[in-house]
Short mmCIF file of C-alpha atoms and ligand atoms in Angstrom, two decimals:
data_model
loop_
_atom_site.label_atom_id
_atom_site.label_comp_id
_atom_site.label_asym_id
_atom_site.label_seq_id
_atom_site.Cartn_x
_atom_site.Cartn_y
_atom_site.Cartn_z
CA UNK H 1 -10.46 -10.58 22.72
CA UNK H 2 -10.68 -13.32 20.82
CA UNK H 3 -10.19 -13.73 16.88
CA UNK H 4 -10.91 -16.74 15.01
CA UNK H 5 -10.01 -16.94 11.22
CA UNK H 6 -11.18 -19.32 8.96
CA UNK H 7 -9.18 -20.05 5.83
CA UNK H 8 -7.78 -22.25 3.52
CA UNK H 9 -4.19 -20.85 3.69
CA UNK H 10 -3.24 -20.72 7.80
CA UNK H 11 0.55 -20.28 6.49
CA UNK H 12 -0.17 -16.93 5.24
CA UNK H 13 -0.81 -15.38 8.24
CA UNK H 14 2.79 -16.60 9.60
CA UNK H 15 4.55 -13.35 9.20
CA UNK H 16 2.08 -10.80 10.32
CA UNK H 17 1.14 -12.29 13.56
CA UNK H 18 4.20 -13.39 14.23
CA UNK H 19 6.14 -9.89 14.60
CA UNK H 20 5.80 -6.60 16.33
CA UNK H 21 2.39 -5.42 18.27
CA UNK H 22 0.08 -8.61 17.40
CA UNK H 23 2.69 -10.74 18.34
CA UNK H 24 3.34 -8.66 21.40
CA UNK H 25 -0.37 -8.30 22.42
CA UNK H 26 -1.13 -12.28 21.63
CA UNK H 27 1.89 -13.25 23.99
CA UNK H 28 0.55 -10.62 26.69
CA UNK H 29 -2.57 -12.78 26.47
CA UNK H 30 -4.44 -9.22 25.29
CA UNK H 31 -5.94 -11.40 22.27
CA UNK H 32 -6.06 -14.86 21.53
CA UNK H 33 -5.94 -15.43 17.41
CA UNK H 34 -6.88 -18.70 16.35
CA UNK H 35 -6.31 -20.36 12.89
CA UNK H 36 -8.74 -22.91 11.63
CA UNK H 37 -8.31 -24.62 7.83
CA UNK H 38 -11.72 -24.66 5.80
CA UNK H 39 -10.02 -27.67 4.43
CA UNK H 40 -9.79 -30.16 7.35
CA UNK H 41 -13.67 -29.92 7.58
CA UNK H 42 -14.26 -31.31 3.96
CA UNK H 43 -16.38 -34.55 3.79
CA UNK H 44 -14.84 -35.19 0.62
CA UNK H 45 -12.47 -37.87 0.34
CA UNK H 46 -10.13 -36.04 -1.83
CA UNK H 47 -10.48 -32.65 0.68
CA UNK H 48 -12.23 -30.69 -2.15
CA UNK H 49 -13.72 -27.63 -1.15
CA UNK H 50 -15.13 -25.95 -4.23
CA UNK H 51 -16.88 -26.83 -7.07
CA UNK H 52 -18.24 -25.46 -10.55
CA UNK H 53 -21.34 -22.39 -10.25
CA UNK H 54 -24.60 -24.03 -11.21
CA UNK H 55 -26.12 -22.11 -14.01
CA UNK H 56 -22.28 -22.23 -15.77
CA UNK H 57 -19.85 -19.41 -15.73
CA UNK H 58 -16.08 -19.30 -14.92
CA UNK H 59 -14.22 -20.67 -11.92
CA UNK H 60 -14.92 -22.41 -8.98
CA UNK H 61 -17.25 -21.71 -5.72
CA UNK H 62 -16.28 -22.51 -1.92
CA UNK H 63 -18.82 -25.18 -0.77
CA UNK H 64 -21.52 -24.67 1.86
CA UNK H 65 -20.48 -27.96 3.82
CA UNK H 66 -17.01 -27.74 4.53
CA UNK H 67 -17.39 -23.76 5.90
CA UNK H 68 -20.38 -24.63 8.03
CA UNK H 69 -18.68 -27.98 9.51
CA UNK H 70 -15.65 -25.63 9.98
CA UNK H 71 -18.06 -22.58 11.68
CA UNK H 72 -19.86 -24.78 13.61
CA UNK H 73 -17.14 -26.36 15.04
CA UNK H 74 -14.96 -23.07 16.11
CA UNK H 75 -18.13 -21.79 17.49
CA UNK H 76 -18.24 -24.40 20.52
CA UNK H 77 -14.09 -23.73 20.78
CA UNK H 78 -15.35 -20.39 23.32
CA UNK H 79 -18.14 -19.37 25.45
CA UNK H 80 -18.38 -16.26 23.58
CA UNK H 81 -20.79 -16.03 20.58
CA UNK H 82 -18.45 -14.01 18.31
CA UNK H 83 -19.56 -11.39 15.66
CA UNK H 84 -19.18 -13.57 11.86
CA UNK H 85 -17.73 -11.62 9.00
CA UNK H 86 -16.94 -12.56 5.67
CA UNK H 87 -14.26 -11.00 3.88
CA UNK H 88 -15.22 -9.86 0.34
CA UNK H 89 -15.37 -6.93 -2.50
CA UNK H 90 -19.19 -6.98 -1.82
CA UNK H 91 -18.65 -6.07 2.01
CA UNK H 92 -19.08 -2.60 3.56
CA UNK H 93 -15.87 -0.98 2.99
CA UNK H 94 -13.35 -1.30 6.19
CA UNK H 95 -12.97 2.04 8.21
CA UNK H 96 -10.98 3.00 11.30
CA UNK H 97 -14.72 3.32 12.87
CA UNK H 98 -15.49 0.19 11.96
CA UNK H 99 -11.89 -1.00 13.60
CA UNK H 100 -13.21 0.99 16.72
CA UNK H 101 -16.51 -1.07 16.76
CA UNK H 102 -14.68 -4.15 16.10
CA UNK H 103 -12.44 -3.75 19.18
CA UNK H 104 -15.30 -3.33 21.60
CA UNK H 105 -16.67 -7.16 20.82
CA UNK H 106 -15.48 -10.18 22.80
CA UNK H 107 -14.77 -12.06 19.54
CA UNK H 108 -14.74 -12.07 16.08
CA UNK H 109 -15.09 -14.80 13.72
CA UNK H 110 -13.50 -13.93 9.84
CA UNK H 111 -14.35 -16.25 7.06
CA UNK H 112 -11.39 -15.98 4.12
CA UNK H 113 -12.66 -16.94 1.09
CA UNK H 114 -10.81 -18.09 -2.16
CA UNK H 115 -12.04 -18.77 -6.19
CA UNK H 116 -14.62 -17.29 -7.32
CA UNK H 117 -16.79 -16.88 -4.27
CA UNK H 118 -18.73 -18.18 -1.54
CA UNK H 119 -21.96 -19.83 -2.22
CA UNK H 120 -24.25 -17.52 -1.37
CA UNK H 121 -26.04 -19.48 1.45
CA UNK H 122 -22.94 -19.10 3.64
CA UNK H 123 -23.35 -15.60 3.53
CA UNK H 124 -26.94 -16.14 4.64
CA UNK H 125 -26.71 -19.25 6.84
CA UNK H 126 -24.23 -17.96 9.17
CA UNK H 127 -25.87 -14.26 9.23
CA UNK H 128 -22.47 -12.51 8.43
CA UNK H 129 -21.99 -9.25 8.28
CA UNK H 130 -19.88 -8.62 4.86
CA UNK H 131 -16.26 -6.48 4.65
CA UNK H 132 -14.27 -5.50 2.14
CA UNK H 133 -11.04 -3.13 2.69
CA UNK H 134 -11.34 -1.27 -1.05
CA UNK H 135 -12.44 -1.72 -3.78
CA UNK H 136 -10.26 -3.82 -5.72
CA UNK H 137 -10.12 -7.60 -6.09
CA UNK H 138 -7.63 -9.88 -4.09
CA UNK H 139 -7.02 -14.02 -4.81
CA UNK H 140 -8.68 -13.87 -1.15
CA UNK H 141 -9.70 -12.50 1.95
CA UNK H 142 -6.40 -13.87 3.79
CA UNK H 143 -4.77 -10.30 3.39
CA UNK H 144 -7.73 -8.44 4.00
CA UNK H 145 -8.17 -10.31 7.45
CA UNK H 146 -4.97 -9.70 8.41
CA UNK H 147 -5.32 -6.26 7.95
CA UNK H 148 -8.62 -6.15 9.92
CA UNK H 149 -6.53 -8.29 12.47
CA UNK H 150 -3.43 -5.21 12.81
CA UNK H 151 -6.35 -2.45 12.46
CA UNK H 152 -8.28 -3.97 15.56
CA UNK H 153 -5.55 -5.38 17.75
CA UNK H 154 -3.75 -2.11 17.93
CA UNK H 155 -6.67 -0.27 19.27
CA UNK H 156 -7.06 -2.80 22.25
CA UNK H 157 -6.32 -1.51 25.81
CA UNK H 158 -2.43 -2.43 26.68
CA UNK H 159 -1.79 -3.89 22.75
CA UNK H 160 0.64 -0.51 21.88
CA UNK H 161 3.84 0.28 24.34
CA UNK H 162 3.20 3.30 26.67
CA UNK H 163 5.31 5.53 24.50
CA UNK H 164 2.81 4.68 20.83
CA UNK H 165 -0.12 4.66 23.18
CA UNK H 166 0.05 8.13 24.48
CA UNK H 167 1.47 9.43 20.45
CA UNK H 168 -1.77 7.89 19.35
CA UNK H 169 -3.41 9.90 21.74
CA UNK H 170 -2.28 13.14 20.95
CA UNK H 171 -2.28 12.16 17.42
CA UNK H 172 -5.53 13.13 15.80
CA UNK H 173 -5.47 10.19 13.23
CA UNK H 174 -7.74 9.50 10.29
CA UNK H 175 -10.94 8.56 13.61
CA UNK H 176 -10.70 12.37 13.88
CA UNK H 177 -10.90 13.20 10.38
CA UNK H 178 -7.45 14.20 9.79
CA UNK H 179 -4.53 13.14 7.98
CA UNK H 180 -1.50 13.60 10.32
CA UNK H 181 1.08 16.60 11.00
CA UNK H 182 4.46 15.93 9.35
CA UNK H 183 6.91 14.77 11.97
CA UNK H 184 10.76 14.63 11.89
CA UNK H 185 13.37 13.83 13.70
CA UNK H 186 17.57 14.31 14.39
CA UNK H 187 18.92 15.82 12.57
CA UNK H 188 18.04 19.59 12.22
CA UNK H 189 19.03 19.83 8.55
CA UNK H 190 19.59 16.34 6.16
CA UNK H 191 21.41 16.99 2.75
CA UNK H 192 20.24 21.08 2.71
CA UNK H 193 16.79 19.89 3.98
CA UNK H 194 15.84 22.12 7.51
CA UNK H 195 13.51 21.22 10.36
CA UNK H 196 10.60 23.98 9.97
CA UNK H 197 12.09 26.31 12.58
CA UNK H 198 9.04 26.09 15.06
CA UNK H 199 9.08 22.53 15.75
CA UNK H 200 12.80 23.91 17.37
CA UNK H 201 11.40 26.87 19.27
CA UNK H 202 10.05 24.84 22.68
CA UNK H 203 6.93 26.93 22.36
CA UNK H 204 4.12 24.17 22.73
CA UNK H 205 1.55 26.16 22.22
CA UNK H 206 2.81 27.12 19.23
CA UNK H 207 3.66 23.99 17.84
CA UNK H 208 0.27 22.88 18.39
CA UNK H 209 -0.79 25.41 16.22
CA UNK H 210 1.28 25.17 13.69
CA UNK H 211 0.65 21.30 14.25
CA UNK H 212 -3.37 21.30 13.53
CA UNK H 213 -2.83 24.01 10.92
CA UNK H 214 -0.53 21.63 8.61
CA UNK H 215 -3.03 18.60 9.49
CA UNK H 216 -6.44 20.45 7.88
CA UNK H 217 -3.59 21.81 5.24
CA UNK H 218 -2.61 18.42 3.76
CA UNK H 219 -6.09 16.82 4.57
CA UNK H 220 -7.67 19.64 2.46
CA UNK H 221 -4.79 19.08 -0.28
CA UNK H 222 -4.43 14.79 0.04
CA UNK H 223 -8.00 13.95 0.98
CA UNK H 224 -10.58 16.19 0.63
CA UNK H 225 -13.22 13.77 0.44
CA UNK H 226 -12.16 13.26 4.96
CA UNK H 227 -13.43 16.90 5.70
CA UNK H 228 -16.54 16.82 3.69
CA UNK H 229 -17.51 13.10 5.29
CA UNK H 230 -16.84 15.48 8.51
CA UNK H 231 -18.48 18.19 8.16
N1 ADE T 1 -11.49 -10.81 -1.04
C1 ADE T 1 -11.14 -10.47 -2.29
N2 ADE T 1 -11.03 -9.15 -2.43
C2 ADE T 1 -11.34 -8.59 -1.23
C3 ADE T 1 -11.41 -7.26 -0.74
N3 ADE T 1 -11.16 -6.20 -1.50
N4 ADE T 1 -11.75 -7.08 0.54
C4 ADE T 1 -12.03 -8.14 1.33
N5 ADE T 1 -11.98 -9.41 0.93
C5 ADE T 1 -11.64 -9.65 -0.34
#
C-alpha cells in the first residue's frame, strides 16, 4: 500500500512513523508513506497558504491553489489512483471498519488541514471523502492522520510479528463488537493482587469461557452503546 499525506507540518509525523510496527512494515516495503508539504506548492512569493474567509469572521482559510498544485502533483508520483480524504471534525467519524476498508485500497491520499478550514472547493474539487476521529477539535488533521496511518498499517498482511498477528486473531477486538478480556501476566500474585485462579488451571476450554464471559461483562459495563450498534 501506498499512503500519501499532505500537510503543512511533515516534522510531526517524525516520531510515529519512525518507531515500532509502521516503521517495521515501511522498511519491509509492506507500505510506502510519503510526506508532501502543502507549502512548497504555494505560488505566492512569500509561501502563504491561507488567507482571511470572505464574508468576514475569525481566522484564516487554507487556499484552493496551493492544495490542488500539491494534489495534483502527488497524484502523477504512482500509477495508482488513490482514495482522497480530508481530515476534519465534519468527516464521518473513524471506525475500526472503516480502518478495515481502508486497508483493502492500493493507496490513500490524506489532506491535513490547519486554521480555520479548508475552502470549501477543495473538499469538492478533489471529491474527498471527509474523516474525523471524534468529535472534538484539533489545531489539525496531522494527529488524526497519523492515527488513521497506525489504525490501517497494522491491519495489513505481514505489518504485525507472527506472535501479535495470531493474538489479534484470537482476540475478538472492538471489529467484533467487544471490548477485550483482561489479560495478565508473571507474576501469580503482585502486592496481595491474585491471578483469577482459572487463567492458572490449563483448562482451555474453560478459559475461553470465562474469557468471552468477562469480554460481554465489561463491554456491557464500559460501552454499552458496542452491543446495541451489534445487535
Ligand atoms: N482536524 C481537526 N480536528 C479534527 C478531528 N477531530 N478529526 C480529524 N481531523 C481534524
Amino acid at each position: 500500500m501506498r499512503i500519501d499525506c499532505l500537510t503543512l507540518f511533515p516534522e510531526m509525523f517524525d516520531g510515529p512513523l519512525n518507531h515500532s510496527i509502521i516503521k517495521r512494515a515501511s522498511d519491509a516495503g509492506i507500505v510506502q508513506i510519503a510526506l508532501t508539504n502543502i507549502r512548497d506548492f504555494s505560488a505566492d512569493k512569500h509561501k502563504k497558504v491561507d488567507d482571511k474567509p470572505y464574508g468576514g469572521g475569525p481566522g484564516q482559510v487554507l487556499m484552493c491553489q496551493p492544495v490542488f498544485d500539491c494534489f495534483e502533483h502527488i497524484e502523477k508520483l504512482s500509477g495508482d489512483k488513490g482514495l482522497p480524504i480530508l481530515l476534519t471534525p465534519q468527516g464521518q467519524k473513524f471506525s475500526q471498519a472503516m480502518a478495515q476498508q481502508f486497508s483493502l485500497e492500493k493507496r490513500l491520499i490524506l489532506i491535513a488541514g490547519r486554521y480555520e478550514g479548508f475552502d470549501e472547493r477543495i473538499r469538492t474539487g478533489l471529491n474527498a471523502r471527509q474523516v474525523s476521529i471524534g468529535d472534538y477539535v484539533l489545531s489539525g488533521g496531522e494527529l488524526a492522520a497519523m492515527v488513521i496511518i497506525d489504525a490501517v498499517v497494522r491491519l495489513l498482511a505481514g505489518a504485525l510479528g507472527d506472535e501479535d498477528s495470531a493474538k489479534d486473531e484470537s482476540f475478538s477486538e472492538l471489529a467484533g463488537g467487544f471490548l477485550e478480556y483482561p489479560q495478565y501476566t508473571r507474576p501469580e500474585v503482585f502486592r496481595d493482587l491474585k491471578v483469577p485462579q482459572v487463567l492458572l488451571s490449563g483448562d482451555h476450554a474453560k478459559i475461553a469461557d470465562w474469557r468471552r464471559l468477562q469480554a460481554l461483562e465489561r463491554t456491557q459495563k464500559w460501552r454499552p452503546d458496542l452491543l446495541e450498534k451489534h445487535q
